[in-house]
mmCIF file of C-alpha atoms in Angstrom:
data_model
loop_
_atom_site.group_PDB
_atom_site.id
_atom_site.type_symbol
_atom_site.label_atom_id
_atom_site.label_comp_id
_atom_site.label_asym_id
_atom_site.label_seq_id
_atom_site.Cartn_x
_atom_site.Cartn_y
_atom_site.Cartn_z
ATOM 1 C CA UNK A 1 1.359 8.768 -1.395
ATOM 2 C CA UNK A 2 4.179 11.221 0.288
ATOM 3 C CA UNK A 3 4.672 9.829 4.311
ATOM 4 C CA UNK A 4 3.307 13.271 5.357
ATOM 5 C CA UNK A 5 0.074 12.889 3.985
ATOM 6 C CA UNK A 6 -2.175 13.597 0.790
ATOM 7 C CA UNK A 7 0.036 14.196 -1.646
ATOM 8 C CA UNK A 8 0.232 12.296 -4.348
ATOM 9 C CA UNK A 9 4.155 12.092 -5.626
ATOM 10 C CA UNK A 10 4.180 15.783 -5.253
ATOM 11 C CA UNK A 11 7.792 17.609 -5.598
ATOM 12 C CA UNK A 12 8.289 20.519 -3.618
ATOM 13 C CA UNK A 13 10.643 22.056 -5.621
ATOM 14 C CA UNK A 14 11.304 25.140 -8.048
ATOM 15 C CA UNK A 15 10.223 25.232 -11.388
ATOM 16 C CA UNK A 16 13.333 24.718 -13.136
ATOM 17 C CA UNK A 17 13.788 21.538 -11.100
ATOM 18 C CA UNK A 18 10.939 20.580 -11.344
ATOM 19 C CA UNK A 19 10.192 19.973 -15.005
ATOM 20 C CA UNK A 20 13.085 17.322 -15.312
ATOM 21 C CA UNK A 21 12.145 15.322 -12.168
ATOM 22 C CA UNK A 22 8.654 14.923 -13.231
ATOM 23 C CA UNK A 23 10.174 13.976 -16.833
ATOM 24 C CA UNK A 24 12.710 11.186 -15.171
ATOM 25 C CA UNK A 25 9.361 9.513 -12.914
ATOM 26 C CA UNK A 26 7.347 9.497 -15.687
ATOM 27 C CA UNK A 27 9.807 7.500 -17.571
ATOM 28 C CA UNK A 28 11.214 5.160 -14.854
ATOM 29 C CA UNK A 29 7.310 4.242 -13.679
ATOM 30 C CA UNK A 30 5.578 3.821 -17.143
ATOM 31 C CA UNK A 31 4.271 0.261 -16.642
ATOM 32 C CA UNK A 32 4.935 -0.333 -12.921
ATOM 33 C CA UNK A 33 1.773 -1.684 -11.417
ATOM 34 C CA UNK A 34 2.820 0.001 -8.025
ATOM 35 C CA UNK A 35 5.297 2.842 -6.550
ATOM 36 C CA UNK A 36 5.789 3.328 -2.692
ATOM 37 C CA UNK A 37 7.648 5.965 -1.630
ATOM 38 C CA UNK A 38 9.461 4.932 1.663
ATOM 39 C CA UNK A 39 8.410 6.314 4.698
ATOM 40 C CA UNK A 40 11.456 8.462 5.182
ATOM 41 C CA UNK A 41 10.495 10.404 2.009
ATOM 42 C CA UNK A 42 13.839 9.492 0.124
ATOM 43 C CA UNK A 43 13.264 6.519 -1.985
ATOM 44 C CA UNK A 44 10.766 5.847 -4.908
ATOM 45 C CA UNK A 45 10.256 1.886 -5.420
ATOM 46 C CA UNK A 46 8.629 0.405 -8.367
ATOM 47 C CA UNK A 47 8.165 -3.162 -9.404
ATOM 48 C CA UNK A 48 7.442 -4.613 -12.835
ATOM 49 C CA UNK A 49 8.320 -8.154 -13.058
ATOM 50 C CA UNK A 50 9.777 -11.031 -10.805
ATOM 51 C CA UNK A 51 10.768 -14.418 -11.583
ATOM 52 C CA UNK A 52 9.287 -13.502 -15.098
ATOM 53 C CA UNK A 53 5.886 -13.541 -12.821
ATOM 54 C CA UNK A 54 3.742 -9.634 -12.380
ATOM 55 C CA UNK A 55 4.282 -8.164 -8.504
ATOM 56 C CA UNK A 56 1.043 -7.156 -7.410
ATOM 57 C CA UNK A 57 2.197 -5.641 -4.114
ATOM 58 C CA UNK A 58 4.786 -4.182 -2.861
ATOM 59 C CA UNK A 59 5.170 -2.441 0.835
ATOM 60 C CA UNK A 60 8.156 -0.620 3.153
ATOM 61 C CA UNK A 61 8.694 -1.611 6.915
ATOM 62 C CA UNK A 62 7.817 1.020 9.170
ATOM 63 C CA UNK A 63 11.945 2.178 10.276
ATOM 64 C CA UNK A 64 12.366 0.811 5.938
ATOM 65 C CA UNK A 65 14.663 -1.446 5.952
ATOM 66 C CA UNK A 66 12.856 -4.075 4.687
ATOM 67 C CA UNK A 67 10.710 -4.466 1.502
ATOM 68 C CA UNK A 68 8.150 -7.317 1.327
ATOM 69 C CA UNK A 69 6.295 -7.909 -1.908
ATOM 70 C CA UNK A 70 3.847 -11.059 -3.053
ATOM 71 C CA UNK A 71 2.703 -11.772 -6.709
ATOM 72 C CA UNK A 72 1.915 -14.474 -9.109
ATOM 73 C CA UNK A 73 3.790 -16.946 -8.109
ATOM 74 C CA UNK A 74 2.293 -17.605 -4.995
ATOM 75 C CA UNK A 75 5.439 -16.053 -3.274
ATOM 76 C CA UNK A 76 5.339 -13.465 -0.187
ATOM 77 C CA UNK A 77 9.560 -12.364 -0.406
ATOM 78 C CA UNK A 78 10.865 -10.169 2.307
ATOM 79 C CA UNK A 79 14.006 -8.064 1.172
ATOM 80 C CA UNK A 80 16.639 -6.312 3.220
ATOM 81 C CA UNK A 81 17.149 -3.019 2.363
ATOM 82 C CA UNK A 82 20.741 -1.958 3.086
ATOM 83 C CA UNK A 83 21.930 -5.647 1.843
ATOM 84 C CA UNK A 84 19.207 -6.199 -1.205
ATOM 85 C CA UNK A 85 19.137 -9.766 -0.862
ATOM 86 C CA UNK A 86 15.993 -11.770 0.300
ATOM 87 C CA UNK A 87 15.492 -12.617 3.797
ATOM 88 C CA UNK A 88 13.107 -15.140 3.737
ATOM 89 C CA UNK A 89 9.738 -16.258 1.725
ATOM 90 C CA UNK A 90 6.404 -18.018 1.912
ATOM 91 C CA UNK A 91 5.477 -19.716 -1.091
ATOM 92 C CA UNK A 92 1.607 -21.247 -1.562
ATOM 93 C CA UNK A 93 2.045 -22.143 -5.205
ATOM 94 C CA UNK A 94 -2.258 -22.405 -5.226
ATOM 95 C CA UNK A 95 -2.660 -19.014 -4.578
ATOM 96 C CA UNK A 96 -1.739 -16.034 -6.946
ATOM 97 C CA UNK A 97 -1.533 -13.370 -3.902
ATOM 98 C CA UNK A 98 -2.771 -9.786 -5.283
ATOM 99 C CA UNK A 99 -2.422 -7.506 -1.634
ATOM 100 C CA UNK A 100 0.447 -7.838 1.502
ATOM 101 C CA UNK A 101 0.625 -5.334 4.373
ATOM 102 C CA UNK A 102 3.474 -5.564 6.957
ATOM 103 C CA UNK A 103 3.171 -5.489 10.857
ATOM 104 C CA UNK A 104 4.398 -1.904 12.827
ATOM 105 C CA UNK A 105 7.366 -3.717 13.834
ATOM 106 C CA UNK A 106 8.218 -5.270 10.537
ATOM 107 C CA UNK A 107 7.641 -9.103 12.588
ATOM 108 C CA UNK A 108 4.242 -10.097 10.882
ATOM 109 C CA UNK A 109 3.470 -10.044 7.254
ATOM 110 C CA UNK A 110 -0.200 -10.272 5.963
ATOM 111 C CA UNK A 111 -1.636 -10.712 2.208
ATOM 112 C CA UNK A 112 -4.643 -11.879 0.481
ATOM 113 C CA UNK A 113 -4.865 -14.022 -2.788
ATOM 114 C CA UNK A 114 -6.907 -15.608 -5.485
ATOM 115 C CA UNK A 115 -7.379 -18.108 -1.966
ATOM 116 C CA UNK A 116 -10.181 -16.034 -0.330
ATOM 117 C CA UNK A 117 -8.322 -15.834 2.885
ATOM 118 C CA UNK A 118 -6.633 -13.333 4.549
ATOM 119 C CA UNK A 119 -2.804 -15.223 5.700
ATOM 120 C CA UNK A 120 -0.600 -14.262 8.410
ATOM 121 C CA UNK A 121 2.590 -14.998 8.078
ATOM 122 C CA UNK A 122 5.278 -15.100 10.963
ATOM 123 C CA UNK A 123 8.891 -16.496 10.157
ATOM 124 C CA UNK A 124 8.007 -17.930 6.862
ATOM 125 C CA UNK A 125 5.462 -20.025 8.824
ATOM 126 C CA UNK A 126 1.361 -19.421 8.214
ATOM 127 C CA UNK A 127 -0.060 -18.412 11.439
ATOM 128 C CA UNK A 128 -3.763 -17.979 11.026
ATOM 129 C CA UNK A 129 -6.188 -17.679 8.053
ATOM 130 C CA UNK A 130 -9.088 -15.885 7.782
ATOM 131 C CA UNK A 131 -11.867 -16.763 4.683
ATOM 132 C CA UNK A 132 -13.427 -13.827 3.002
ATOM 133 C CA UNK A 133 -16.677 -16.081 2.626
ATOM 134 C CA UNK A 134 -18.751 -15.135 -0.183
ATOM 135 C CA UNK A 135 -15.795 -12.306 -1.327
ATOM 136 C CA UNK A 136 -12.390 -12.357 -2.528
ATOM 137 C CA UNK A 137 -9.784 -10.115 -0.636
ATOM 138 C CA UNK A 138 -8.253 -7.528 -3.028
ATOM 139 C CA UNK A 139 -5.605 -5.868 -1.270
ATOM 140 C CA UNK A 140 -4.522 -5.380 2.500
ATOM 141 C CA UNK A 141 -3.395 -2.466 5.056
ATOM 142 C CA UNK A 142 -2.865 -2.023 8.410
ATOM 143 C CA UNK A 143 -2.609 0.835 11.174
ATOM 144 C CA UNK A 144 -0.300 2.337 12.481
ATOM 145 C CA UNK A 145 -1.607 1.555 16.050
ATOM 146 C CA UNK A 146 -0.942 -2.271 14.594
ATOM 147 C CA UNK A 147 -4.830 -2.777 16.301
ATOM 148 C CA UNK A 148 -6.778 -3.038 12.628
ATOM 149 C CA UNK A 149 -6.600 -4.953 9.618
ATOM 150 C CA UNK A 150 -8.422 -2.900 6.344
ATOM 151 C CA UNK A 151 -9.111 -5.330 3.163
ATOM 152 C CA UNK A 152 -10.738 -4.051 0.030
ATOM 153 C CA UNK A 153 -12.590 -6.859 -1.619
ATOM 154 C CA UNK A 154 -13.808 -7.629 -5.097
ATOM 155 C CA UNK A 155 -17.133 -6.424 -4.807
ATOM 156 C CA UNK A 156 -16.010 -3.353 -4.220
ATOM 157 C CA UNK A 157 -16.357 -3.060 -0.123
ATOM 158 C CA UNK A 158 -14.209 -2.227 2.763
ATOM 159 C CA UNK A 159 -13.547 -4.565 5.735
ATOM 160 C CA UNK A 160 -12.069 -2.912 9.299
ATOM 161 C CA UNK A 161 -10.650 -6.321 10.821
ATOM 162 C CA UNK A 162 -9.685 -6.551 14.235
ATOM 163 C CA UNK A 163 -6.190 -7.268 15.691
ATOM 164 C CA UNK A 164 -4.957 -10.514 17.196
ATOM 165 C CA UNK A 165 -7.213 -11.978 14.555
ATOM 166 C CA UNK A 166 -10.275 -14.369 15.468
ATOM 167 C CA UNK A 167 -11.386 -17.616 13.987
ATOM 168 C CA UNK A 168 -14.763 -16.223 13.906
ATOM 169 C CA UNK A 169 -16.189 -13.582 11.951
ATOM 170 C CA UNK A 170 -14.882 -10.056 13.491
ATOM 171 C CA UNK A 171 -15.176 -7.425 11.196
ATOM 172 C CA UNK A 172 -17.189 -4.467 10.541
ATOM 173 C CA UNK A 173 -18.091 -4.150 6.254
ATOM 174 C CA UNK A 174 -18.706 -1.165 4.561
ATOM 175 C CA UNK A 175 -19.808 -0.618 0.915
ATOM 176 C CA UNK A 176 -17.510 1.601 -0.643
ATOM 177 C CA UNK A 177 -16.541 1.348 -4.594
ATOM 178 C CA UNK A 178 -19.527 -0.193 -7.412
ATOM 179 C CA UNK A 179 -16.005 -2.308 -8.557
ATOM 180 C CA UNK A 180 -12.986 -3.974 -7.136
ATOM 181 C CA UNK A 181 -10.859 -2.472 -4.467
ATOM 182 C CA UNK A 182 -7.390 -2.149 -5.998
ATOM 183 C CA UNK A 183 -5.274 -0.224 -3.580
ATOM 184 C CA UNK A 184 -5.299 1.199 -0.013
ATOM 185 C CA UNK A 185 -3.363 3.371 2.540
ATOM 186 C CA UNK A 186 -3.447 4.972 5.650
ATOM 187 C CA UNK A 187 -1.775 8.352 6.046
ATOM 188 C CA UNK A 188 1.217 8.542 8.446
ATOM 189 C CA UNK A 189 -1.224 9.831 11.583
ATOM 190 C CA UNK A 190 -3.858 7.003 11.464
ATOM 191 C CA UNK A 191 -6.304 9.460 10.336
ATOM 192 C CA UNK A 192 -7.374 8.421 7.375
ATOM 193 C CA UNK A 193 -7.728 5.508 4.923
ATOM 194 C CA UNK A 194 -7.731 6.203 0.598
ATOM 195 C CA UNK A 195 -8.790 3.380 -1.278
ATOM 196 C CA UNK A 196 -8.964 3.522 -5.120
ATOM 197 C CA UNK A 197 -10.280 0.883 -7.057
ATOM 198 C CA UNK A 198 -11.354 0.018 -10.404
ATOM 199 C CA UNK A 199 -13.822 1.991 -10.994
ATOM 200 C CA UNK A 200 -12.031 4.936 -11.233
ATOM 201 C CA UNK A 201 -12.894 6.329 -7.569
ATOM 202 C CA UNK A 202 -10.383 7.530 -4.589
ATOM 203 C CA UNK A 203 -12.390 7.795 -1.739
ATOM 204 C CA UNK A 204 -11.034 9.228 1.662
ATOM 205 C CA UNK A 205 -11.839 7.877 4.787
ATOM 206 C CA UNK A 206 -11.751 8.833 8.305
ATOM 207 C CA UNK A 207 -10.593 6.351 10.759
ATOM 208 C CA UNK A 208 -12.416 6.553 14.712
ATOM 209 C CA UNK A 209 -10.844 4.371 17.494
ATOM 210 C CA UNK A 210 -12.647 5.401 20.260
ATOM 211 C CA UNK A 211 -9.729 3.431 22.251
ATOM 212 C CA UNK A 212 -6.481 5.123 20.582
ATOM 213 C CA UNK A 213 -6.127 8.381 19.251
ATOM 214 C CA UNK A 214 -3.943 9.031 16.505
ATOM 215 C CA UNK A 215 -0.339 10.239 16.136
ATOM 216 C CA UNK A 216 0.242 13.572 16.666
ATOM 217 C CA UNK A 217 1.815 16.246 14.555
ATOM 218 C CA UNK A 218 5.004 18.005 16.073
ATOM 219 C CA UNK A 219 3.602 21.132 14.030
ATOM 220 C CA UNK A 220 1.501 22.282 11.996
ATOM 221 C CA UNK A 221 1.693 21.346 8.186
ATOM 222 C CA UNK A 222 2.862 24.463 5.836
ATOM 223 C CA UNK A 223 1.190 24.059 2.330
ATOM 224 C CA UNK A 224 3.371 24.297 -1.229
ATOM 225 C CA UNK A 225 2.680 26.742 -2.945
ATOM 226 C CA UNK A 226 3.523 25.110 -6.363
ATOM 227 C CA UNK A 227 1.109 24.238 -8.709
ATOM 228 C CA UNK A 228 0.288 21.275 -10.832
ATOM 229 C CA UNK A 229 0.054 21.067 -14.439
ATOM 230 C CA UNK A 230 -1.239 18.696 -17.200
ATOM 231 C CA UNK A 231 1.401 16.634 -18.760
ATOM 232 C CA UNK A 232 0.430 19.008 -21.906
ATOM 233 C CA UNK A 233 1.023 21.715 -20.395
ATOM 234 C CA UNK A 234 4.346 20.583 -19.189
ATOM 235 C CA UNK A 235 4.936 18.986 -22.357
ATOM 236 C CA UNK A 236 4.561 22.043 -24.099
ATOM 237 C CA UNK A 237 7.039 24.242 -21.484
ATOM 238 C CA UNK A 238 9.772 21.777 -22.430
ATOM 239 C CA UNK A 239 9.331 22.194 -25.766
ATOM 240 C CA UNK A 240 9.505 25.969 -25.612
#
């Protein structure tokens, strides 16, 4: 999803232009298992394989610059942007982690595995872990407002955690999807939560503190007025 909101790799430009950038993503992300555009809108990142090992989850620092993805392998990397090397790593060689979120100020990490816990993970240290119980955690999000945790799980339900996290159960569950929770994000303002899952369902969400209100826009949003096609269709216009 584009930083500013619902749009879903959405290319604002003219026609002409627009034919051969939607040509050059669909080639570059044809068997990526995820793409996150960065939050300044410039970058497209997509991850295949790592270590010979599937990424499950990749995910952009708030100011992005730093990248911290978890897969297979057990392994939660953090990369530097500007420098592409790997700044550090947590490695739980039990656990093939599927979902990892990163703190607003890019200092705490948080993902959720084949474990059943939700880890977070400060300094390539394990700070607190929090079972699922009778679920598996799917994937992982959090606020902007850095106050709440979302998990999708494998029964296909949505958990609003509280932040600092609690050795006791703190969470409000609701039933969302009839199959696993794959995905999840929260637009730029806090306002809302998408989930998608396997099932073949995006469902939109409105998020209510009552204690913090969400970001506010500078202005007023001014819709495209472009138009999306089929691939056919498109297809066909290059063809002609």
């Amino acid at each position: 999803m584009w930083p500013c909101g619902h749009v879903a790799i959405v290319i604002p430009l003219s026609f002409s232009l627009l034919i051969p950038l939607l040509i050059y993503l669909s080639q570059k992300t044809q068997g990526s298992r995820d793409n996150r555009v960065d939050y300044g809108g410039g970058m497209l990142e997509s991850y295949f394989m790592c270590l010979h090992l599937q990424v499950h989850s990749i995910v952009w620092s708030g100011d992005d610059s730093r990248l911290v993805s978890c897969g297979m392998e057990g392994a939660v990397y953090e990369w530097n942007t500007l420098t592409s090397k790997r700044e550090s790593e947590s490695v739980l060689k039990s656990c093939s982690y599927t979902g990892v979120t990163v703190s607003p100020d890019a200092k705490t990490i948080f993902a959720v595995g084949t474990d059943g816990t939700l880890t977070e993970i400060q300094d390539c240290q394990i700070l607190h872990e929090v079972p699922a119980e009778d679920v598996a955690y799917t994937t992982v999000t959090m606020s902007r407002s850095g106050r709440t945790l979302f998990t999708g799980t494998s029964i296909g339900t949505i958990r609003a955690i509280k932040y600092p996290l609690s050795i006791q159960k703190d969470w409000i569950e609701y039933q969302a999807h009839s199959s696993p929770v794959t995905k999840m994000v929260i637009t730029f303002d806090d306002q809302y939560l998408l989930t998608v899952s396997e099932d073949c369902c995006l469902l939109i969400w409105k998020i209510i503190d009552k204690e913090v209100h969400g970001l506010k826009r500078d202005k007023e949003i001014t819709y495209a007025e472009e138009i999306l096609i089929t691939k056919s269709d498109l297809e066909e216009k290059v063809q002609t």
